[in-house]
């Protein structure tokens, strides 16, 4: 079977087995160290308790609990939020309607929508304050305008690995830093990339994706097309403009990006924007370990390589990506683990299963989650309402009365009895959350 090496997995610190393994190589799914970390910290883990966010160390000691919300560290930086008074600027340029200006005998355009709110100040594009006499019936503004609104709200900044503030609290939303040192933020109705000093990089956009493999997709507010940009020398170079037949470009994994057509069919493009795999799939994952899962009808799942060749025939009712040479797949009404030849590689059949990392995988049996090793033996017996794969030695789990972290011996490192953290109500919710995080971990 053809095996492909993926440039997007260069962060993995050891060579995984491909077709065969040397005697001392780890078996599929096994490793003594983290295979997938996505730049995540091995020093601090985020916690949330009593409506506050903070961090614990690996032994469960609370290091700080001062934030409204705390995100995972990524490449030594973490987005955290506090309540602050901020002033936000929003531009309105779109023509809403027109009316006949009798004084000047011409048709005049309305721009924007006026909300009569004492907390919002209105300005035209020259920066002149607009009052009621400048507004048409207190409803439409006769010139392009922008607003400034001051409010007390939750805003994000960033801290470093010493838990010190390094970027001020000023973003409505803030996301994890990528390997190239950039993070995506949202304020004033626009998205913007910043570096680790908080310096804005590039323009603002109506849409922008996080960087993966040093590439991202952006869209200007006045454009319908997506552009693929590359970060070089503190600036962005446009690599290509996405074909207008496609929308919703995904991040690059294994050199390919997953795109969608207007009739919701999925295909893949390469880093030059050319079609690599036709858009004929109902669903498809991102490439990892040289393969991705796919389905053409929404019910029969198989695996293909990056040239679109079917490697494992569609014979499963659901599937995850390959991670560390193993993939969870649903066979009938049970989940099993298969290798890249399509053979069952781990003993056991489960109600649900997620991927192996650090030699263990979370599985659901008799309504509870536990962790198995690559022999199918339970290392941690089923006892949790939900469990997430291990990263850097700890796993997030949901108990019957709260959530927290456990270590690989199954010992509770930290726990809170606050409201449910995961809020997952179905297998679909579990897969959606899991795939989003897995994509992030693989790409970084």
mmCIF file of N, CA and C in Angstrom, residues 327-418:
data_model
loop_
_atom_site.group_PDB
_atom_site.id
_atom_site.type_symbol
_atom_site.label_atom_id
_atom_site.label_comp_id
_atom_site.label_asym_id
_atom_site.label_seq_id
_atom_site.Cartn_x
_atom_site.Cartn_y
_atom_site.Cartn_z
ATOM 1 N N UNK A 327 -7.252 4.263 13.274
ATOM 2 C CA UNK A 327 -8.462 5.067 13.097
ATOM 3 C C UNK A 327 -9.648 4.382 13.772
ATOM 4 N N UNK A 328 -10.450 5.126 14.551
ATOM 5 C CA UNK A 328 -11.716 4.586 15.053
ATOM 6 C C UNK A 328 -12.755 4.603 13.925
ATOM 7 N N UNK A 329 -13.445 3.498 13.736
ATOM 8 C CA UNK A 329 -14.500 3.418 12.733
ATOM 9 C C UNK A 329 -15.705 2.709 13.344
ATOM 10 N N UNK A 330 -16.879 3.023 12.813
ATOM 11 C CA UNK A 330 -18.104 2.400 13.311
ATOM 12 C C UNK A 330 -18.498 1.270 12.364
ATOM 13 N N UNK A 331 -18.538 0.070 12.905
ATOM 14 C CA UNK A 331 -18.888 -1.131 12.141
ATOM 15 C C UNK A 331 -20.196 -1.670 12.714
ATOM 16 N N UNK A 332 -21.258 -1.554 11.925
ATOM 17 C CA UNK A 332 -22.576 -1.887 12.484
ATOM 18 C C UNK A 332 -22.948 -0.834 13.513
ATOM 19 N N UNK A 333 -23.217 -1.264 14.732
ATOM 20 C CA UNK A 333 -23.543 -0.304 15.792
ATOM 21 C C UNK A 333 -22.442 -0.196 16.833
ATOM 22 N N UNK A 334 -21.239 -0.671 16.519
ATOM 23 C CA UNK A 334 -20.110 -0.626 17.447
ATOM 24 C C UNK A 334 -18.892 0.008 16.783
ATOM 25 N N UNK A 335 -18.025 0.599 17.613
ATOM 26 C CA UNK A 335 -16.791 1.214 17.131
ATOM 27 C C UNK A 335 -15.606 0.289 17.380
ATOM 28 N N UNK A 336 -14.717 0.230 16.380
ATOM 29 C CA UNK A 336 -13.490 -0.549 16.494
ATOM 30 C C UNK A 336 -12.330 0.320 16.014
ATOM 31 N N UNK A 337 -11.105 -0.178 16.193
ATOM 32 C CA UNK A 337 -9.922 0.509 15.681
ATOM 33 C C UNK A 337 -9.318 -0.321 14.556
ATOM 34 N N UNK A 338 -9.008 0.338 13.435
ATOM 35 C CA UNK A 338 -8.398 -0.363 12.311
ATOM 36 C C UNK A 338 -7.027 0.234 12.006
ATOM 37 N N UNK A 339 -6.190 -0.571 11.324
ATOM 38 C CA UNK A 339 -4.922 -0.051 10.831
ATOM 39 C C UNK A 339 -5.079 0.395 9.384
ATOM 40 N N UNK A 340 -3.985 0.804 8.772
ATOM 41 C CA UNK A 340 -4.070 1.383 7.429
ATOM 42 C C UNK A 340 -4.281 0.339 6.332
ATOM 43 N N UNK A 341 -4.263 -0.925 6.718
ATOM 44 C CA UNK A 341 -4.650 -1.988 5.778
ATOM 45 C C UNK A 341 -6.133 -2.305 5.872
ATOM 46 N N UNK A 342 -6.820 -1.651 6.822
ATOM 47 C CA UNK A 342 -8.246 -1.877 6.992
ATOM 48 C C UNK A 342 -8.577 -3.037 7.899
ATOM 49 N N UNK A 343 -7.581 -3.565 8.622
ATOM 50 C CA UNK A 343 -7.801 -4.682 9.540
ATOM 51 C C UNK A 343 -8.010 -4.180 10.957
ATOM 52 N N UNK A 344 -8.864 -4.875 11.720
ATOM 53 C CA UNK A 344 -9.044 -4.505 13.111
ATOM 54 C C UNK A 344 -7.728 -4.699 13.849
ATOM 55 N N UNK A 345 -7.261 -3.646 14.540
ATOM 56 C CA UNK A 345 -5.928 -3.644 15.134
ATOM 57 C C UNK A 345 -5.952 -3.685 16.653
ATOM 58 N N UNK A 346 -7.108 -3.452 17.253
ATOM 59 C CA UNK A 346 -7.228 -3.435 18.713
ATOM 60 C C UNK A 346 -8.442 -4.275 19.085
ATOM 61 N N UNK A 347 -8.258 -5.173 20.027
ATOM 62 C CA UNK A 347 -9.386 -5.989 20.480
ATOM 63 C C UNK A 347 -10.440 -5.104 21.133
ATOM 64 N N UNK A 348 -11.693 -5.446 20.912
ATOM 65 C CA UNK A 348 -12.779 -4.730 21.579
ATOM 66 C C UNK A 348 -13.698 -4.029 20.604
ATOM 67 N N UNK A 349 -14.974 -3.914 21.003
ATOM 68 C CA UNK A 349 -15.991 -3.200 20.246
ATOM 69 C C UNK A 349 -16.726 -2.295 21.228
ATOM 70 N N UNK A 350 -16.931 -1.027 20.861
ATOM 71 C CA UNK A 350 -17.361 -0.029 21.828
ATOM 72 C C UNK A 350 -18.558 0.782 21.303
ATOM 73 N N UNK A 351 -19.256 1.415 22.238
ATOM 74 C CA UNK A 351 -20.375 2.268 21.868
ATOM 75 C C UNK A 351 -19.890 3.534 21.159
ATOM 76 N N UNK A 352 -18.694 3.966 21.518
ATOM 77 C CA UNK A 352 -18.056 5.101 20.842
ATOM 78 C C UNK A 352 -16.567 5.032 21.139
ATOM 79 N N UNK A 353 -15.750 5.678 20.293
ATOM 80 C CA UNK A 353 -14.308 5.670 20.500
ATOM 81 C C UNK A 353 -13.704 6.912 19.866
ATOM 82 N N UNK A 354 -12.627 7.401 20.482
ATOM 83 C CA UNK A 354 -11.859 8.506 19.934
ATOM 84 C C UNK A 354 -10.429 8.035 19.682
ATOM 85 N N UNK A 355 -9.559 8.954 19.285
ATOM 86 C CA UNK A 355 -8.243 8.553 18.795
ATOM 87 C C UNK A 355 -7.255 8.230 19.919
ATOM 88 N N UNK A 356 -6.235 7.444 19.573
ATOM 89 C CA UNK A 356 -5.138 7.137 20.484
ATOM 90 C C UNK A 356 -4.145 8.298 20.526
ATOM 91 N N UNK A 357 -3.718 8.635 21.732
ATOM 92 C CA UNK A 357 -2.591 9.538 21.921
ATOM 93 C C UNK A 357 -1.898 9.146 23.220
ATOM 94 N N UNK A 358 -0.586 9.151 23.208
ATOM 95 C CA UNK A 358 0.201 8.737 24.372
ATOM 96 C C UNK A 358 -0.139 7.320 24.801
ATOM 97 N N UNK A 359 -0.499 6.491 23.825
ATOM 98 C CA UNK A 359 -0.725 5.076 24.093
ATOM 99 C C UNK A 359 -2.091 4.718 24.631
ATOM 100 N N UNK A 360 -2.975 5.705 24.823
ATOM 101 C CA UNK A 360 -4.309 5.454 25.369
ATOM 102 C C UNK A 360 -5.373 6.121 24.496
ATOM 103 N N UNK A 361 -6.569 5.533 24.493
ATOM 104 C CA UNK A 361 -7.698 6.110 23.762
ATOM 105 C C UNK A 361 -8.945 6.061 24.631
ATOM 106 N N UNK A 362 -9.753 7.122 24.633
ATOM 107 C CA UNK A 362 -11.023 7.099 25.356
ATOM 108 C C UNK A 362 -12.076 6.297 24.574
ATOM 109 N N UNK A 363 -12.799 5.434 25.269
ATOM 110 C CA UNK A 363 -13.866 4.637 24.652
ATOM 111 C C UNK A 363 -15.078 4.644 25.569
ATOM 112 N N UNK A 364 -16.242 4.461 24.960
ATOM 113 C CA UNK A 364 -17.505 4.447 25.692
ATOM 114 C C UNK A 364 -18.041 3.021 25.737
ATOM 115 N N UNK A 365 -18.335 2.551 26.943
ATOM 116 C CA UNK A 365 -18.903 1.213 27.100
ATOM 117 C C UNK A 365 -19.903 1.228 28.249
ATOM 118 N N UNK A 366 -21.086 0.671 27.977
ATOM 119 C CA UNK A 366 -22.159 0.640 28.982
ATOM 120 C C UNK A 366 -22.461 2.024 29.537
ATOM 121 N N UNK A 367 -22.375 3.032 28.682
ATOM 122 C CA UNK A 367 -22.768 4.374 29.082
ATOM 123 C C UNK A 367 -21.702 5.199 29.770
ATOM 124 N N UNK A 368 -20.519 4.652 29.951
ATOM 125 C CA UNK A 368 -19.446 5.389 30.626
ATOM 126 C C UNK A 368 -18.158 5.315 29.809
ATOM 127 N N UNK A 369 -17.345 6.367 29.954
ATOM 128 C CA UNK A 369 -16.073 6.452 29.241
ATOM 129 C C UNK A 369 -14.928 5.992 30.124
ATOM 130 N N UNK A 370 -13.993 5.260 29.503
ATOM 131 C CA UNK A 370 -12.740 4.889 30.139
ATOM 132 C C UNK A 370 -11.632 4.987 29.112
ATOM 133 N N UNK A 371 -10.443 4.461 29.440
ATOM 134 C CA UNK A 371 -9.298 4.527 28.535
ATOM 135 C C UNK A 371 -8.704 3.146 28.348
ATOM 136 N N UNK A 372 -8.445 2.784 27.079
ATOM 137 C CA UNK A 372 -7.833 1.499 26.769
ATOM 138 C C UNK A 372 -6.430 1.714 26.217
ATOM 139 N N UNK A 373 -5.588 0.642 26.314
ATOM 140 C CA UNK A 373 -4.291 0.668 25.649
ATOM 141 C C UNK A 373 -4.428 0.004 24.280
ATOM 142 N N UNK A 374 -3.337 -0.130 23.554
ATOM 143 C CA UNK A 374 -3.413 -0.638 22.190
ATOM 144 C C UNK A 374 -3.682 -2.137 22.120
ATOM 145 N N UNK A 375 -3.731 -2.803 23.263
ATOM 146 C CA UNK A 375 -4.130 -4.215 23.308
ATOM 147 C C UNK A 375 -5.629 -4.361 23.549
ATOM 148 N N UNK A 376 -6.299 -3.227 23.771
ATOM 149 C CA UNK A 376 -7.719 -3.266 24.072
ATOM 150 C C UNK A 376 -8.003 -3.469 25.542
ATOM 151 N N UNK A 377 -6.972 -3.397 26.382
ATOM 152 C CA UNK A 377 -7.138 -3.564 27.831
ATOM 153 C C UNK A 377 -7.423 -2.200 28.465
ATOM 154 N N UNK A 378 -8.286 -2.210 29.481
ATOM 155 C CA UNK A 378 -8.583 -0.967 30.170
ATOM 156 C C UNK A 378 -7.430 -0.580 31.090
ATOM 157 N N UNK A 379 -6.850 0.582 30.831
ATOM 158 C CA UNK A 379 -5.881 1.174 31.756
ATOM 159 C C UNK A 379 -6.600 2.003 32.804
ATOM 160 N N UNK A 380 -7.743 2.591 32.410
ATOM 161 C CA UNK A 380 -8.596 3.349 33.335
ATOM 162 C C UNK A 380 -10.025 2.903 33.049
ATOM 163 N N UNK A 381 -10.662 2.292 34.023
ATOM 164 C CA UNK A 381 -11.981 1.692 33.828
ATOM 165 C C UNK A 381 -13.046 2.735 33.487
ATOM 166 N N UNK A 382 -14.086 2.325 32.748
ATOM 167 C CA UNK A 382 -15.179 3.251 32.413
ATOM 168 C C UNK A 382 -15.855 3.787 33.666
ATOM 169 N N UNK A 383 -15.901 5.115 33.804
ATOM 170 C CA UNK A 383 -16.492 5.746 34.991
ATOM 171 C C UNK A 383 -16.874 7.202 34.750
ATOM 172 N N UNK A 384 -16.595 7.727 33.550
ATOM 173 C CA UNK A 384 -16.799 9.148 33.294
ATOM 174 C C UNK A 384 -17.975 9.375 32.344
ATOM 175 N N UNK A 385 -18.636 10.527 32.501
ATOM 176 C CA UNK A 385 -19.709 10.898 31.588
ATOM 177 C C UNK A 385 -19.151 11.253 30.213
ATOM 178 N N UNK A 386 -17.921 11.749 30.190
ATOM 179 C CA UNK A 386 -17.240 12.036 28.935
ATOM 180 C C UNK A 386 -15.747 12.082 29.218
ATOM 181 N N UNK A 387 -14.939 11.707 28.244
ATOM 182 C CA UNK A 387 -13.486 11.738 28.403
ATOM 183 C C UNK A 387 -12.842 12.162 27.097
ATOM 184 N N UNK A 388 -11.726 12.848 27.201
ATOM 185 C CA UNK A 388 -11.032 13.409 26.063
ATOM 186 C C UNK A 388 -9.621 12.842 26.010
ATOM 187 N N UNK A 389 -9.009 12.673 24.834
ATOM 188 C CA UNK A 389 -7.680 12.068 24.762
ATOM 189 C C UNK A 389 -6.624 12.806 25.584
ATOM 190 N N UNK A 390 -5.612 12.051 26.007
ATOM 191 C CA UNK A 390 -4.517 12.623 26.784
ATOM 192 C C UNK A 390 -3.651 13.526 25.924
ATOM 193 N N UNK A 391 -3.266 14.664 26.502
ATOM 194 C CA UNK A 391 -2.298 15.573 25.887
ATOM 195 C C UNK A 391 -1.336 16.013 26.983
ATOM 196 N N UNK A 392 -0.064 15.725 26.787
ATOM 197 C CA UNK A 392 0.958 16.071 27.774
ATOM 198 C C UNK A 392 0.665 15.489 29.150
ATOM 199 N N UNK A 393 0.128 14.278 29.182
ATOM 200 C CA UNK A 393 0.011 13.553 30.440
ATOM 201 C C UNK A 393 -1.270 13.733 31.204
ATOM 202 N N UNK A 394 -2.152 14.655 30.790
ATOM 203 C CA UNK A 394 -3.430 14.854 31.466
ATOM 204 C C UNK A 394 -4.569 14.759 30.455
ATOM 205 N N UNK A 395 -5.739 14.329 30.936
ATOM 206 C CA UNK A 395 -6.929 14.257 30.094
ATOM 207 C C UNK A 395 -8.082 14.977 30.781
ATOM 208 N N UNK A 396 -8.863 15.706 30.010
ATOM 209 C CA UNK A 396 -10.076 16.334 30.525
ATOM 210 C C UNK A 396 -11.183 15.292 30.579
ATOM 211 N N UNK A 397 -11.900 15.247 31.682
ATOM 212 C CA UNK A 397 -13.000 14.301 31.832
ATOM 213 C C UNK A 397 -14.174 14.995 32.501
ATOM 214 N N UNK A 398 -15.352 14.439 32.277
ATOM 215 C CA UNK A 398 -16.549 14.911 32.965
ATOM 216 C C UNK A 398 -16.999 13.848 33.940
ATOM 217 N N UNK A 399 -17.091 14.237 35.213
ATOM 218 C CA UNK A 399 -17.568 13.344 36.260
ATOM 219 C C UNK A 399 -19.099 13.435 36.341
ATOM 220 N N UNK A 400 -19.675 12.667 37.219
ATOM 221 C CA UNK A 400 -21.134 12.725 37.386
ATOM 222 C C UNK A 400 -21.573 14.050 37.984
ATOM 223 N N UNK A 401 -20.645 14.738 38.657
ATOM 224 C CA UNK A 401 -21.005 15.999 39.328
ATOM 225 C C UNK A 401 -19.975 17.096 39.067
ATOM 226 N N UNK A 402 -19.472 17.163 37.867
ATOM 227 C CA UNK A 402 -18.505 18.208 37.547
ATOM 228 C C UNK A 402 -17.528 17.738 36.491
ATOM 229 N N UNK A 403 -16.432 18.458 36.338
ATOM 230 C CA UNK A 403 -15.410 18.082 35.367
ATOM 231 C C UNK A 403 -14.040 18.387 35.941
ATOM 232 N N UNK A 404 -13.010 17.861 35.270
ATOM 233 C CA UNK A 404 -11.660 18.089 35.755
ATOM 234 C C UNK A 404 -10.635 17.370 34.909
ATOM 235 N N UNK A 405 -9.474 17.103 35.515
ATOM 236 C CA UNK A 405 -8.368 16.442 34.827
ATOM 237 C C UNK A 405 -7.947 15.198 35.599
ATOM 238 N N UNK A 406 -7.535 14.184 34.837
ATOM 239 C CA UNK A 406 -6.943 12.991 35.441
ATOM 240 C C UNK A 406 -5.584 12.756 34.793
ATOM 241 N N UNK A 407 -4.716 11.987 35.523
ATOM 242 C CA UNK A 407 -3.449 11.589 34.929
ATOM 243 C C UNK A 407 -3.566 10.181 34.355
ATOM 244 N N UNK A 408 -2.486 9.649 33.831
ATOM 245 C CA UNK A 408 -2.540 8.370 33.127
ATOM 246 C C UNK A 408 -2.689 7.184 34.066
ATOM 247 N N UNK A 409 -2.582 7.414 35.364
ATOM 248 C CA UNK A 409 -2.877 6.368 36.347
ATOM 249 C C UNK A 409 -4.351 6.386 36.736
ATOM 250 N N UNK A 410 -5.104 7.349 36.188
ATOM 251 C CA UNK A 410 -6.518 7.465 36.505
ATOM 252 C C UNK A 410 -6.790 8.277 37.744
ATOM 253 N N UNK A 411 -5.761 8.881 38.322
ATOM 254 C CA UNK A 411 -5.925 9.695 39.527
ATOM 255 C C UNK A 411 -6.472 11.068 39.154
ATOM 256 N N UNK A 412 -7.444 11.546 39.940
ATOM 257 C CA UNK A 412 -7.985 12.882 39.723
ATOM 258 C C UNK A 412 -6.963 13.917 40.172
ATOM 259 N N UNK A 413 -6.539 14.754 39.253
ATOM 260 C CA UNK A 413 -5.553 15.788 39.548
ATOM 261 C C UNK A 413 -6.237 17.062 40.021
ATOM 262 N N UNK A 414 -7.362 17.385 39.388
ATOM 263 C CA UNK A 414 -8.137 18.575 39.774
ATOM 264 C C UNK A 414 -9.569 18.344 39.356
ATOM 265 N N UNK A 415 -10.500 18.855 40.180
ATOM 266 C CA UNK A 415 -11.920 18.656 39.898
ATOM 267 C C UNK A 415 -12.715 19.830 40.427
ATOM 268 N N UNK A 416 -13.777 20.189 39.712
ATOM 269 C CA UNK A 416 -14.720 21.179 40.186
ATOM 270 C C UNK A 416 -16.124 20.611 40.067
ATOM 271 N N UNK A 417 -16.997 21.065 40.921
ATOM 272 C CA UNK A 417 -18.387 20.627 40.858
ATOM 273 C C UNK A 417 -19.265 21.695 40.211
ATOM 274 N N UNK A 418 -18.651 22.593 39.464
ATOM 275 C CA UNK A 418 -19.422 23.626 38.762
ATOM 276 C C UNK A 418 -20.207 22.994 37.614
#
